[in-house]
Every structure is written in structure tokens, then in C-alpha cells.
Tab-separated table of C-alpha atoms and ligand atoms in Angstrom:
chain	number	residue	atom	x	y	z
V	3	LEU	CA	135.531	73.529	104.521
V	4	PRO	CA	136.401	75.732	107.521
V	5	ALA	CA	136.208	73.691	110.731
V	6	LEU	CA	133.749	74.856	113.136
V	7	ASP	CA	134.984	76.683	116.208
V	8	ALA	CA	132.761	75.444	118.996
V	9	GLY	CA	134.668	77.348	121.537
V	10	ALA	CA	133.825	80.509	119.810
V	11	LEU	CA	130.135	79.450	119.185
V	12	ARG	CA	129.737	78.836	122.895
V	13	ALA	CA	129.911	82.760	123.401
V	14	ASP	CA	126.666	82.958	121.344
V	15	PHE	CA	124.744	80.901	123.906
V	16	PRO	CA	124.266	82.961	127.101
V	17	ILE	CA	123.343	79.871	129.360
V	18	LEU	CA	126.660	78.214	128.762
V	19	ALA	CA	128.609	81.051	130.387
V	20	GLN	CA	126.834	80.119	133.825
V	21	SER	CA	128.476	77.890	136.516
V	22	VAL	CA	126.312	74.967	137.879
V	23	ASN	CA	127.159	73.656	141.157
V	24	ASP	CA	130.195	75.932	141.143
V	25	GLN	CA	131.510	74.268	138.099
V	26	ARG	CA	131.729	75.174	134.400
V	27	LEU	CA	128.540	73.868	132.731
V	28	VAL	CA	129.166	70.903	130.562
V	29	TYR	CA	125.795	70.698	128.647
V	30	LEU	CA	125.505	67.246	127.252
V	31	ASP	CA	121.690	66.963	127.125
V	32	SER	CA	120.996	68.465	123.803
V	33	ALA	CA	119.055	65.532	122.541
V	34	ALA	CA	116.381	66.459	125.268
V	35	THR	CA	116.373	70.113	124.634
V	36	SER	CA	119.157	72.347	122.869
V	37	GLN	CA	120.314	75.563	124.172
V	38	LYS	CA	119.447	78.989	122.469
V	39	PRO	CA	121.834	81.424	120.828
V	40	GLN	CA	121.166	85.007	121.740
V	41	ALA	CA	120.087	85.703	118.170
V	42	VAL	CA	116.975	83.312	118.676
V	43	ILE	CA	116.198	84.893	122.113
V	44	ASP	CA	116.439	88.457	120.646
V	45	THR	CA	114.228	87.660	117.683
V	46	GLU	CA	111.613	86.272	119.898
V	47	ILE	CA	111.709	89.260	122.273
V	48	ALA	CA	111.927	91.694	119.505
V	49	PHE	CA	108.696	90.322	117.800
V	50	LEU	CA	106.854	90.558	121.111
V	51	ALA	CA	108.040	93.982	121.982
V	52	GLN	CA	107.640	95.449	118.599
V	53	THR	CA	105.351	93.580	116.131
V	54	ASN	CA	103.127	91.348	118.310
V	55	SER	CA	99.706	91.033	116.668
V	56	ALA	CA	97.164	88.478	115.265
V	57	VAL	CA	98.271	87.053	111.997
V	58	HIS	CA	96.092	86.538	108.849
V	59	ARG	CA	93.932	89.383	110.067
V	60	GLY	CA	95.645	92.259	108.333
V	61	ALA	CA	93.318	95.076	109.010
V	62	HIS	CA	96.057	97.142	110.804
V	63	THR	CA	99.814	97.741	110.186
V	64	LEU	CA	101.200	95.586	112.953
V	65	ALA	CA	98.857	92.693	111.952
V	66	ALA	CA	100.113	92.819	108.460
V	67	GLU	CA	103.790	92.973	109.434
V	68	ALA	CA	103.301	90.029	111.942
V	69	THR	CA	101.674	88.016	109.144
V	70	VAL	CA	104.675	88.701	106.742
V	71	LEU	CA	107.188	87.737	109.515
V	72	PHE	CA	105.127	84.716	110.255
V	73	GLU	CA	104.898	83.447	106.609
V	74	ASP	CA	108.519	84.351	105.981
V	75	ALA	CA	109.349	82.204	108.844
V	76	ARG	CA	107.364	79.278	107.313
V	77	ALA	CA	109.326	79.565	104.042
V	78	ARG	CA	112.685	79.859	105.855
V	79	VAL	CA	112.099	76.837	108.031
V	80	ALA	CA	110.579	74.736	105.090
V	81	ALA	CA	113.708	75.635	102.996
V	82	PHE	CA	115.944	74.373	105.886
V	83	VAL	CA	114.450	71.048	105.285
V	84	GLY	CA	114.473	71.313	101.506
V	85	ALA	CA	110.778	72.001	101.350
V	86	ASP	CA	108.410	74.513	100.011
V	87	GLU	CA	106.400	76.773	102.290
V	88	GLU	CA	103.113	75.171	101.554
V	89	GLN	CA	104.576	71.657	102.536
V	90	LEU	CA	105.300	72.932	106.160
V	91	VAL	CA	102.536	72.745	108.800
V	92	TRP	CA	103.235	74.406	112.206
V	93	THR	CA	102.675	72.153	115.125
V	94	SER	CA	103.636	72.328	118.817
V	95	GLY	CA	106.193	69.898	118.414
V	96	ALA	CA	107.108	66.417	117.169
V	97	THR	CA	104.620	64.656	119.310
V	98	ALA	CA	101.886	66.838	118.081
V	99	GLY	CA	102.923	66.275	114.460
V	100	ILE	CA	102.665	62.540	114.767
V	101	ASN	CA	99.409	62.687	116.663
V	102	LEU	CA	98.078	64.974	113.799
V	103	ILE	CA	98.884	62.425	111.188
V	104	ALA	CA	97.629	59.450	113.182
V	105	TYR	CA	94.412	61.258	113.913
V	106	SER	CA	93.991	62.458	110.435
V	107	ILE	CA	94.391	58.924	109.098
V	108	GLY	CA	91.788	57.791	111.799
V	109	ASN	CA	89.402	60.570	110.353
V	110	ALA	CA	89.991	59.281	106.834
V	111	THR	CA	89.258	55.717	108.104
V	112	VAL	CA	85.605	56.874	109.295
V	113	GLY	CA	85.112	58.434	105.865
V	114	ARG	CA	86.034	62.141	106.540
V	115	GLY	CA	87.885	64.022	103.796
V	116	GLY	CA	87.311	64.114	100.120
V	117	SER	CA	87.372	61.071	97.840
V	118	ASP	CA	91.226	61.199	97.691
V	119	ALA	CA	91.362	60.663	101.497
V	120	ARG	CA	89.932	57.119	101.075
V	121	ARG	CA	93.502	55.894	100.272
V	122	PHE	CA	94.524	56.522	103.800
V	123	ALA	CA	91.588	54.611	105.194
V	124	LEU	CA	92.777	51.615	107.316
V	125	ALA	CA	90.815	48.294	107.439
V	126	PRO	CA	91.153	45.607	110.177
V	127	GLY	CA	94.118	43.535	109.370
V	128	ASP	CA	96.101	46.335	107.674
V	129	GLU	CA	99.488	46.742	109.178
V	130	ILE	CA	101.392	49.571	110.585
V	131	VAL	CA	105.126	49.115	110.830
V	132	VAL	CA	107.430	50.946	113.344
V	133	THR	CA	110.830	50.210	114.760
V	134	GLU	CA	111.879	48.652	117.997
V	135	ALA	CA	113.851	52.023	118.630
V	136	GLU	CA	110.916	54.350	118.645
V	137	HIS	CA	110.459	57.352	121.106
V	138	HIS	CA	107.214	56.841	122.659
V	139	ALA	CA	105.861	59.776	120.505
V	140	ASN	CA	106.389	57.751	117.344
V	141	LEU	CA	104.777	54.512	119.002
V	142	ILE	CA	101.778	55.392	121.143
V	143	PRO	CA	99.824	57.363	118.397
V	144	TRP	CA	100.232	54.365	116.238
V	145	GLN	CA	99.138	51.944	119.072
V	146	GLU	CA	95.957	54.112	119.353
V	147	LEU	CA	95.252	54.311	115.744
V	148	ALA	CA	95.665	50.527	115.440
V	149	ALA	CA	93.247	50.085	118.425
V	150	ARG	CA	90.596	52.397	116.787
V	151	THR	CA	90.834	50.843	113.307
V	152	GLY	CA	91.660	47.122	113.897
V	153	ALA	CA	94.955	47.599	112.210
V	154	VAL	CA	97.913	45.570	113.513
V	155	LEU	CA	101.166	47.127	114.730
V	156	ARG	CA	104.405	45.474	113.876
V	157	HIS	CA	108.035	46.297	114.477
V	158	ILE	CA	111.398	46.108	112.766
V	159	PRO	CA	113.807	44.683	115.323
V	160	VAL	CA	117.117	46.306	116.355
V	161	HIS	CA	120.394	44.315	116.271
V	162	GLU	CA	122.597	44.170	119.156
V	163	ASP	CA	124.845	46.788	117.577
V	164	GLY	CA	121.876	49.206	117.429
V	165	THR	CA	121.405	49.044	113.535
V	166	LEU	CA	117.943	48.113	112.120
V	167	ALA	CA	117.393	44.571	111.157
V	168	LEU	CA	116.816	45.584	107.313
V	169	ASP	CA	116.455	41.780	106.314
V	170	ALA	CA	113.702	41.504	108.834
V	171	ALA	CA	112.242	44.749	107.552
V	172	ALA	CA	112.080	43.370	104.029
V	173	SER	CA	109.959	40.482	104.918
V	174	LEU	CA	107.884	42.383	107.531
V	175	ILE	CA	106.878	45.093	105.012
V	176	SER	CA	104.261	43.332	102.882
V	177	ALA	CA	101.137	43.901	100.843
V	178	ARG	CA	99.288	44.340	104.309
V	179	THR	CA	101.560	47.271	105.318
V	180	ARG	CA	99.822	50.671	104.983
V	181	ILE	CA	102.136	52.824	107.089
V	182	VAL	CA	105.947	52.583	107.862
V	183	ALA	CA	106.955	55.039	110.586
V	184	PHE	CA	110.576	55.175	111.796
V	185	PRO	CA	113.103	57.564	113.341
V	186	HIS	CA	115.922	59.136	111.212
V	187	ILE	CA	118.015	58.913	114.324
V	188	SER	CA	116.998	57.147	117.481
V	189	ASN	CA	117.158	59.406	120.539
V	190	VAL	CA	118.901	56.593	122.383
V	191	LEU	CA	121.173	54.920	119.642
V	192	GLY	CA	122.321	58.040	117.599
V	193	ILE	CA	122.783	55.970	114.495
V	194	ILE	CA	121.602	57.401	111.227
V	195	ASN	CA	119.119	55.002	109.817
V	196	PRO	CA	118.973	53.924	106.294
V	197	VAL	CA	116.031	56.058	105.092
V	198	ALA	CA	116.343	55.322	101.470
V	199	GLU	CA	116.156	51.536	101.965
V	200	LEU	CA	113.162	51.943	104.112
V	201	VAL	CA	111.419	54.184	101.753
V	202	ILE	CA	112.120	51.818	98.787
V	203	LEU	CA	110.594	48.926	100.871
V	204	ALA	CA	107.575	51.013	101.746
V	205	GLN	CA	107.005	52.288	98.324
V	206	SER	CA	107.239	48.758	96.746
V	207	VAL	CA	104.037	47.964	98.670
V	208	GLY	CA	102.373	51.425	98.427
V	209	ALA	CA	102.789	52.181	102.094
V	210	LEU	CA	102.879	55.695	103.471
V	211	THR	CA	106.139	56.688	105.077
V	212	VAL	CA	106.434	58.828	108.243
V	213	LEU	CA	109.988	60.005	109.351
V	214	ASP	CA	110.674	61.201	112.886
V	215	ALA	CA	113.461	63.754	112.113
V	216	CYS	CA	113.613	65.120	115.755
V	217	GLN	CA	117.217	64.006	116.344
V	218	SER	CA	118.459	64.582	112.775
V	219	ALA	CA	117.238	68.180	112.007
V	220	PRO	CA	119.659	69.830	114.284
V	221	HIS	CA	122.676	67.748	113.350
V	222	VAL	CA	122.925	66.673	109.776
V	223	PRO	CA	121.942	68.287	106.531
V	224	LEU	CA	118.326	67.478	105.961
V	225	ASP	CA	116.570	67.374	102.617
V	226	LEU	CA	113.202	65.712	103.118
V	227	PRO	CA	111.852	65.782	99.681
V	228	ALA	CA	115.151	64.058	98.473
V	229	LEU	CA	114.705	61.462	101.229
V	230	GLY	CA	111.395	60.479	99.545
V	231	VAL	CA	109.372	60.286	102.709
V	232	ASP	CA	105.712	61.184	102.653
V	233	LEU	CA	105.542	62.895	105.943
V	234	ALA	CA	108.065	64.009	108.526
V	235	VAL	CA	108.174	65.827	111.883
V	236	PHE	CA	110.735	67.774	113.814
V	237	SER	CA	110.784	69.726	117.014
V	238	GLY	CA	112.095	73.455	117.375
V	239	HIS	CA	113.233	73.276	120.830
V	240	LYS	CA	115.837	70.703	119.837
V	241	MET	CA	117.173	72.694	116.988
V	242	LEU	CA	118.131	75.995	118.882
V	243	GLY	CA	114.535	77.264	118.697
V	244	PRO	CA	111.892	77.842	121.202
V	245	TYR	CA	109.545	75.405	122.960
V	246	ALA	CA	106.089	74.750	121.758
V	247	ILE	CA	106.955	74.906	117.905
V	248	GLY	CA	107.635	72.144	115.390
V	249	GLY	CA	107.052	71.328	111.833
V	250	LEU	CA	105.225	68.754	109.989
V	251	TYR	CA	106.401	68.290	106.545
V	252	GLY	CA	104.273	66.435	103.925
V	253	ARG	CA	104.433	65.918	100.155
V	254	ALA	CA	101.955	68.214	98.523
V	255	GLU	CA	99.661	65.565	97.319
V	256	ILE	CA	99.593	63.854	100.781
V	257	LEU	CA	98.840	67.034	102.696
V	258	ASP	CA	96.186	67.941	100.009
V	259	ALA	CA	94.301	64.661	100.596
V	260	LEU	CA	94.693	64.131	104.346
V	261	PRO	CA	91.548	65.294	106.244
V	262	PRO	CA	92.163	67.669	109.109
V	263	PHE	CA	92.649	66.580	112.697
V	264	MET	CA	92.076	69.651	114.845
V	265	THR	CA	89.337	71.973	113.566
V	266	GLY	CA	88.174	75.420	114.560
V	267	GLY	CA	89.134	78.940	113.570
V	268	SER	CA	91.683	79.852	110.950
V	269	MET	CA	91.322	76.605	108.882
V	270	ILE	CA	88.098	77.424	107.024
V	271	THR	CA	86.743	79.244	104.048
V	272	THR	CA	82.893	78.945	104.628
V	273	VAL	CA	81.184	77.950	107.854
V	274	THR	CA	77.480	77.305	108.386
V	275	LEU	CA	75.705	75.979	111.495
V	276	ASP	CA	75.878	72.548	109.967
V	277	SER	CA	79.074	72.286	108.024
V	278	ALA	CA	82.427	73.873	107.097
V	279	ASP	CA	84.734	74.022	103.966
V	280	TYR	CA	88.340	73.846	104.762
V	281	LEU	CA	91.319	75.830	103.420
V	282	PRO	CA	94.024	73.918	101.551
V	283	ALA	CA	97.150	72.874	103.338
V	284	PRO	CA	99.057	73.986	105.410
V	285	GLN	CA	96.333	76.180	106.964
V	286	ARG	CA	93.785	73.251	106.981
V	287	PHE	CA	96.004	71.667	109.623
V	288	GLU	CA	96.463	74.952	111.700
V	289	ALA	CA	93.245	75.335	113.633
V	290	GLY	CA	93.388	78.020	116.202
V	291	THR	CA	95.943	80.696	117.266
V	292	GLN	CA	99.381	79.640	116.065
V	293	PRO	CA	102.865	79.840	117.960
V	294	VAL	CA	103.703	83.010	116.089
V	295	SER	CA	106.677	84.335	118.051
V	296	GLN	CA	108.039	80.793	118.298
V	297	ALA	CA	107.817	80.229	114.608
V	298	ILE	CA	109.576	83.503	113.984
V	299	ALA	CA	112.233	82.668	116.471
V	300	LEU	CA	112.666	79.142	114.853
V	301	ALA	CA	113.442	80.740	111.590
V	302	ALA	CA	116.228	82.703	113.371
V	303	ALA	CA	117.392	79.214	114.854
V	304	VAL	CA	117.674	77.714	111.308
V	305	GLU	CA	119.362	80.762	110.031
V	306	TYR	CA	121.954	80.373	112.732
V	307	LEU	CA	122.314	76.719	111.969
V	308	ASP	CA	122.767	77.467	108.274
V	309	ALA	CA	125.264	80.188	108.927
V	310	VAL	CA	127.439	77.739	110.837
V	311	GLY	CA	126.623	75.054	108.123
V	312	MET	CA	125.005	71.840	108.560
V	313	THR	CA	127.874	69.903	106.936
V	314	ALA	CA	130.379	71.561	109.207
V	315	ILE	CA	128.140	70.821	112.217
V	316	HIS	CA	127.872	67.113	111.336
V	317	ALA	CA	131.749	66.814	110.776
V	318	HIS	CA	132.272	68.525	114.169
V	319	GLU	CA	129.876	66.294	115.950
V	320	ARG	CA	131.406	63.263	114.358
V	321	VAL	CA	134.730	64.209	115.969
V	322	LEU	CA	133.040	64.577	119.385
V	323	GLU	CA	131.118	61.403	118.784
V	324	ARG	CA	134.397	59.308	118.125
V	325	ARG	CA	136.172	60.919	121.142
V	326	MET	CA	133.116	60.107	123.437
V	327	ARG	CA	132.503	56.570	122.075
V	328	GLU	CA	136.247	55.538	122.098
V	329	GLY	CA	136.608	57.033	125.606
V	330	LEU	CA	133.731	55.320	126.954
V	331	ARG	CA	134.791	51.975	125.532
V	332	ARG	CA	138.050	52.226	127.392
V	333	ILE	CA	136.327	52.744	130.950
V	334	ASP	CA	135.731	49.595	132.730
V	335	GLY	CA	132.230	48.435	133.518
V	336	ILE	CA	130.604	50.594	130.789
V	337	ARG	CA	127.962	48.960	128.387
V	338	LEU	CA	127.120	51.139	125.367
V	339	LEU	CA	123.752	50.734	123.980
V	340	GLY	CA	124.017	50.078	120.228
V	341	ASP	CA	127.859	50.245	119.825
V	342	ALA	CA	127.908	49.835	116.144
V	343	ALA	CA	131.083	49.665	114.215
V	344	ASP	CA	133.008	52.932	113.574
V	345	GLY	CA	132.018	53.095	109.966
V	346	VAL	CA	128.319	53.581	110.808
V	347	ASP	CA	127.321	57.276	110.340
V	348	ARG	CA	125.874	58.757	113.560
V	349	VAL	CA	125.586	61.774	115.790
V	350	ALA	CA	127.286	62.696	119.091
V	351	LEU	CA	124.907	60.761	121.318
V	352	SER	CA	125.880	57.824	123.414
V	353	ALA	CA	123.488	56.010	125.900
V	354	PHE	CA	125.250	53.721	128.303
V	355	GLU	CA	125.080	51.763	131.507
V	356	VAL	CA	127.720	51.992	134.259
V	357	GLN	CA	127.449	48.485	135.578
V	358	GLY	CA	126.709	48.267	139.299
V	359	VAL	CA	125.563	51.821	139.568
V	360	HIS	CA	121.974	53.063	138.861
V	361	ALA	CA	121.661	55.703	136.091
V	362	HIS	CA	120.210	58.197	138.414
V	363	ASP	CA	123.185	57.967	140.719
V	364	VAL	CA	125.467	58.489	137.796
V	365	GLY	CA	123.467	61.451	136.852
V	366	GLN	CA	123.769	62.939	140.290
V	367	PHE	CA	127.513	62.304	140.363
V	368	LEU	CA	128.000	64.017	137.081
V	369	ASP	CA	125.739	66.764	138.006
V	370	ALA	CA	127.824	67.677	140.989
V	371	ARG	CA	130.728	68.218	138.445
V	372	GLY	CA	128.653	70.608	136.352
V	373	ILE	CA	128.078	67.828	133.812
V	374	ALA	CA	124.443	67.716	132.418
V	375	VAL	CA	123.292	64.315	131.027
V	376	ARG	CA	119.962	62.658	130.850
V	377	VAL	CA	119.117	59.543	132.785
V	378	GLY	CA	116.158	57.094	132.634
V	379	HIS	CA	114.510	55.412	129.689
V	380	HIS	CA	114.579	58.537	127.470
V	381	CYS	CA	110.891	57.780	126.423
V	382	ALA	CA	112.071	54.595	124.741
V	383	GLN	CA	111.081	51.833	127.134
V	384	PRO	CA	110.777	49.071	124.570
V	385	LEU	CA	114.306	49.778	123.214
V	386	HIS	CA	115.593	49.581	126.879
V	387	ARG	CA	113.772	46.361	127.417
V	388	ARG	CA	115.459	45.029	124.208
V	389	PHE	CA	118.822	45.614	125.743
V	390	GLY	CA	117.740	44.147	129.052
V	391	MET	CA	117.661	47.323	130.864
V	392	THR	CA	115.253	49.738	132.332
V	393	ALA	CA	117.349	52.907	132.471
V	394	SER	CA	120.603	54.319	130.923
V	395	VAL	CA	122.701	57.565	131.037
V	396	ARG	CA	122.695	59.513	127.856
V	397	ALA	CA	125.315	62.166	126.831
V	398	SER	CA	124.401	64.119	123.679
V	399	ALA	CA	126.420	66.873	122.152
V	400	SER	CA	125.647	69.551	119.812
V	401	LEU	CA	127.546	72.323	117.774
V	402	TYR	CA	128.464	74.328	121.032
V	403	ASN	CA	130.143	71.387	122.735
V	404	THR	CA	134.011	71.213	122.689
V	405	GLU	CA	136.377	68.249	122.840
V	406	GLU	CA	137.140	69.545	126.343
V	407	ASP	CA	133.452	68.855	127.185
V	408	ILE	CA	133.844	65.421	126.107
V	409	ASP	CA	136.994	64.883	128.225
V	410	MET	CA	135.223	66.225	131.302
V	411	LEU	CA	132.467	63.707	130.670
V	412	LEU	CA	134.914	60.779	130.274
V	413	ASP	CA	136.965	61.909	133.474
V	414	GLY	CA	133.628	62.039	135.368
V	415	VAL	CA	132.249	58.738	134.142
V	416	SER	CA	135.575	57.013	134.898
V	417	GLY	CA	135.278	57.992	138.548
V	418	VAL	CA	131.700	56.709	139.074
V	419	ARG	CA	132.299	53.109	139.999
V	420	SER	CA	135.059	53.655	142.426
V	421	PHE	CA	132.978	56.460	144.030
V	422	PHE	CA	130.147	54.069	144.530
V	423	GLY	CA	132.388	51.207	145.696
V	424	VAL	CA	131.813	48.883	142.755
V	425	THR	CA	134.665	46.669	142.287
V	426	ALA	CA	133.403	43.768	140.263
U	519	PMP	N1	110.994	61.646	118.780
U	519	PMP	C1	112.235	61.811	119.117
U	519	PMP	C2	113.188	60.881	118.375
U	519	PMP	C3	112.574	62.554	120.150
U	519	PMP	O1	113.937	62.563	120.610
U	519	PMP	C4	111.610	63.325	120.785
U	519	PMP	C5	111.901	64.213	121.881
U	519	PMP	N2	112.487	63.641	122.986
U	519	PMP	C6	110.421	63.405	120.312
U	519	PMP	C7	110.074	62.500	119.249
U	519	PMP	C8	109.237	64.172	120.872
U	519	PMP	O2	109.504	65.529	120.734
U	519	PMP	P1	108.602	66.683	121.364
U	519	PMP	O3	108.606	66.239	122.921
U	519	PMP	O4	109.324	68.048	121.245
U	519	PMP	O5	107.270	66.683	120.851
């Protein structure tokens, strides 16, 4: 397998050529949002400049061309996650995808959808299981669904080393469990969770599985049907694509049975003043005008990722990950969140605390050196609370980061405590 040449790839990302605060930009905030290669930017501009038209209304040439590009993009992005095109619903992002699922289940609970939708209906006392490591996007929609239906929300704890407490999961997931929602990779811990084990536990009690694949889609080869989950979401802007586009993957029989959440134009067959018949999935879940240029540019993004190769990307990021983690471990006063043993498979993402210095101060100190990291709770307050913190610093790398970037981070972090006069 040819090793990935991140130094060469950098040249494809125009933003990385900039200096920030008169320093070479060291962008280590890809878990928040990734940078975009020129090919993605060009694809979106070319569509807007040459083809832009309403899709699925093919009365004129450009509309027909736009429709072909849009549906080809669906097939391309679906293939990237191992799926067929009718298994991919466009959303505006992962948050929208999870809300779509939760509200659809809520609609099934109040009797909407066909007879096959009843299997999703929740009754008071039914249980929804999440993990302690959720991004708020995979937590609050379930809190809301539980509040609306009388279901009970439970969580799988996280060990001190950041791995999921699978033994606890085995006793938590019971005949009462109807939904098990979990992240493939937490945006704070970076550890690849054991999807297969959780799917087996959920399937053994007939529960629906929902995978938050936001942090895995840009970093590891992904085959959602092979993982066996019922539903999964991912976000385009984290995988070299534009904002406001994401995907919801569903097994065909699940998408066919779920009632819609958003309703309106483009998702119907026949409408009277009193009722409407809906199109099959995926269009049933795509009411209103879709993010067309963004979908087409996301297809260019996954083409870019595939051309580099997801296996090579993961291998490269493992090298960066080890360098970052081993380096951080050596710096005095650093506490890593979820510092699992080296054998645990993960992506190049580390959240840490510099003891005695507020995360925001660390962020500013690094920013002055051109190093972009994220600080705060990273939309994962319960997980920070579990580690006894309110905020952390998170460095997250991607295919365009080099070992030099990691060394600049380590050099920066090692100067923080003395700069702020912390001696203890
Ligand atoms: N889940 C995880 C694990 C995430 O990292 C994010 C983005 N920070 C989301 C969900 C939400 O994605 P979006 O804001 O793009 O909808």
C-alpha cells in the first residue's frame, strides 16, 4: 500500500497555504469541520455557474442535467458508505438526520405511517439506550422523544480509559430496549467503538440501532450495511464537503416503514385538500428544495477521499495519532481524556486538559502560533462531567496533516504552563 503523502495533499487545500497570525497555519480542528480541496470548491462553483436548475422537474435541458448530477451524487455518496442509492436520504447534516429519525419514530408512536410503522411506536416504559459519550446531537433528540412518548433514556457508561463499558451495556440492553443509539467514534475520545458487539446486543432484543458516523466517515473505511446498523448519519462538512449537506443511511425495510418527519413539496404522489400520498424512500424524507450544489460537491469530496484511499488515510492518521498521544503523555501537567491503551484502534484526535490553565487560554496561546484547536465542551457536556471537567482542548488531524504539524502542536503545548506561570 503506498503511504499517503500529506505534504503533497496539502497543496490541494487552498486554505492551508495561508498564514494565520503571521504563522504557517497548523489546522488541527478537522473534527469540528474539515478543510476543502480545490476539486470540491470547483465542483460546487461549476454547478452553480453552468447547470444550476431545479431538480426532479425535467421540463428543460438544465433541469434534466441537474437532476442527473444530483442523483449521480446520491449514488456516489451512498457507495462511499457501502450503500445503494435508495438507502441514502439527504439531510442538512448529522443533527438533522438524527432529528429526522427521532421525529419519525414519534410520528409512528402517534399512529402515523402504514401498518408496518407500528413496530417503531414507543410505549411508556420502553427504553432508549445511548452512551455517556454522545455529542449533544445524538442525545437531546432522544431526550425529547422520551419526553414525548414516556420512554426512558438510559446510558452505557464510559470507562476511565475512554472505552465503552460493554459489560454494563449487556445488562442495560434488555427486553425493554427499543432503540440503541451510539457514536462510531466520539468527537472527544477518538476511539473506534465496537459497533458489531453493540449491534449484536441490540439485535438480540429486537432494538433499532442508530449509528452516529460523523467522526468515522472522513477517517476510516466505512461499510454501513456490513456493520449491520439499521440507521446511520454523517455530516458532509466534516468529510471535505460543503456545509448544510449530510446523509442519513437506512436499511431498505426500515426506511420503507418509517413515516416521514418533514412534509411538503417533492415528497408526495397525490395531494388533495385533506390528505396526501407519499413517495417511497428516499424522496419521502426529502420535503422541499434540497441542497443540490452541496450534494454534488459532497460527491466530489468522497471521490477525493476514495482516490487517496480510506485505508491509507486511516493508516496515516494512526501514525499522527501515536505521535500526538505519545508526545502529549510526555508533557507535564497534561491529562488526556480517554487515554486508552495503544492497542485500541482510534483516529488522530486527542482531547486534553493542561492542568492549571483554562482551555480557552490554551487555545489562544496556540492560536498565536498559528495552531488551530478547539476548546470547550465540544457539545459533549455529560462526557466532560464524567471526567470531572467542564472544558478541554481538542486537537484533531486529518489526511492533510503532517508529522510536522503534530510536532508544532507538541512544541506549543509544552510551553503553555510556563507561559501562564503554573509550576505545580
Ligand atoms: N455527532 C458528532 C460525533 C459530531 O462530532 C458532530 C459535529 N460536531 C455532530 C454529531 C453534529 O454534526 P452537524 O453539526 O454537522 O449536524
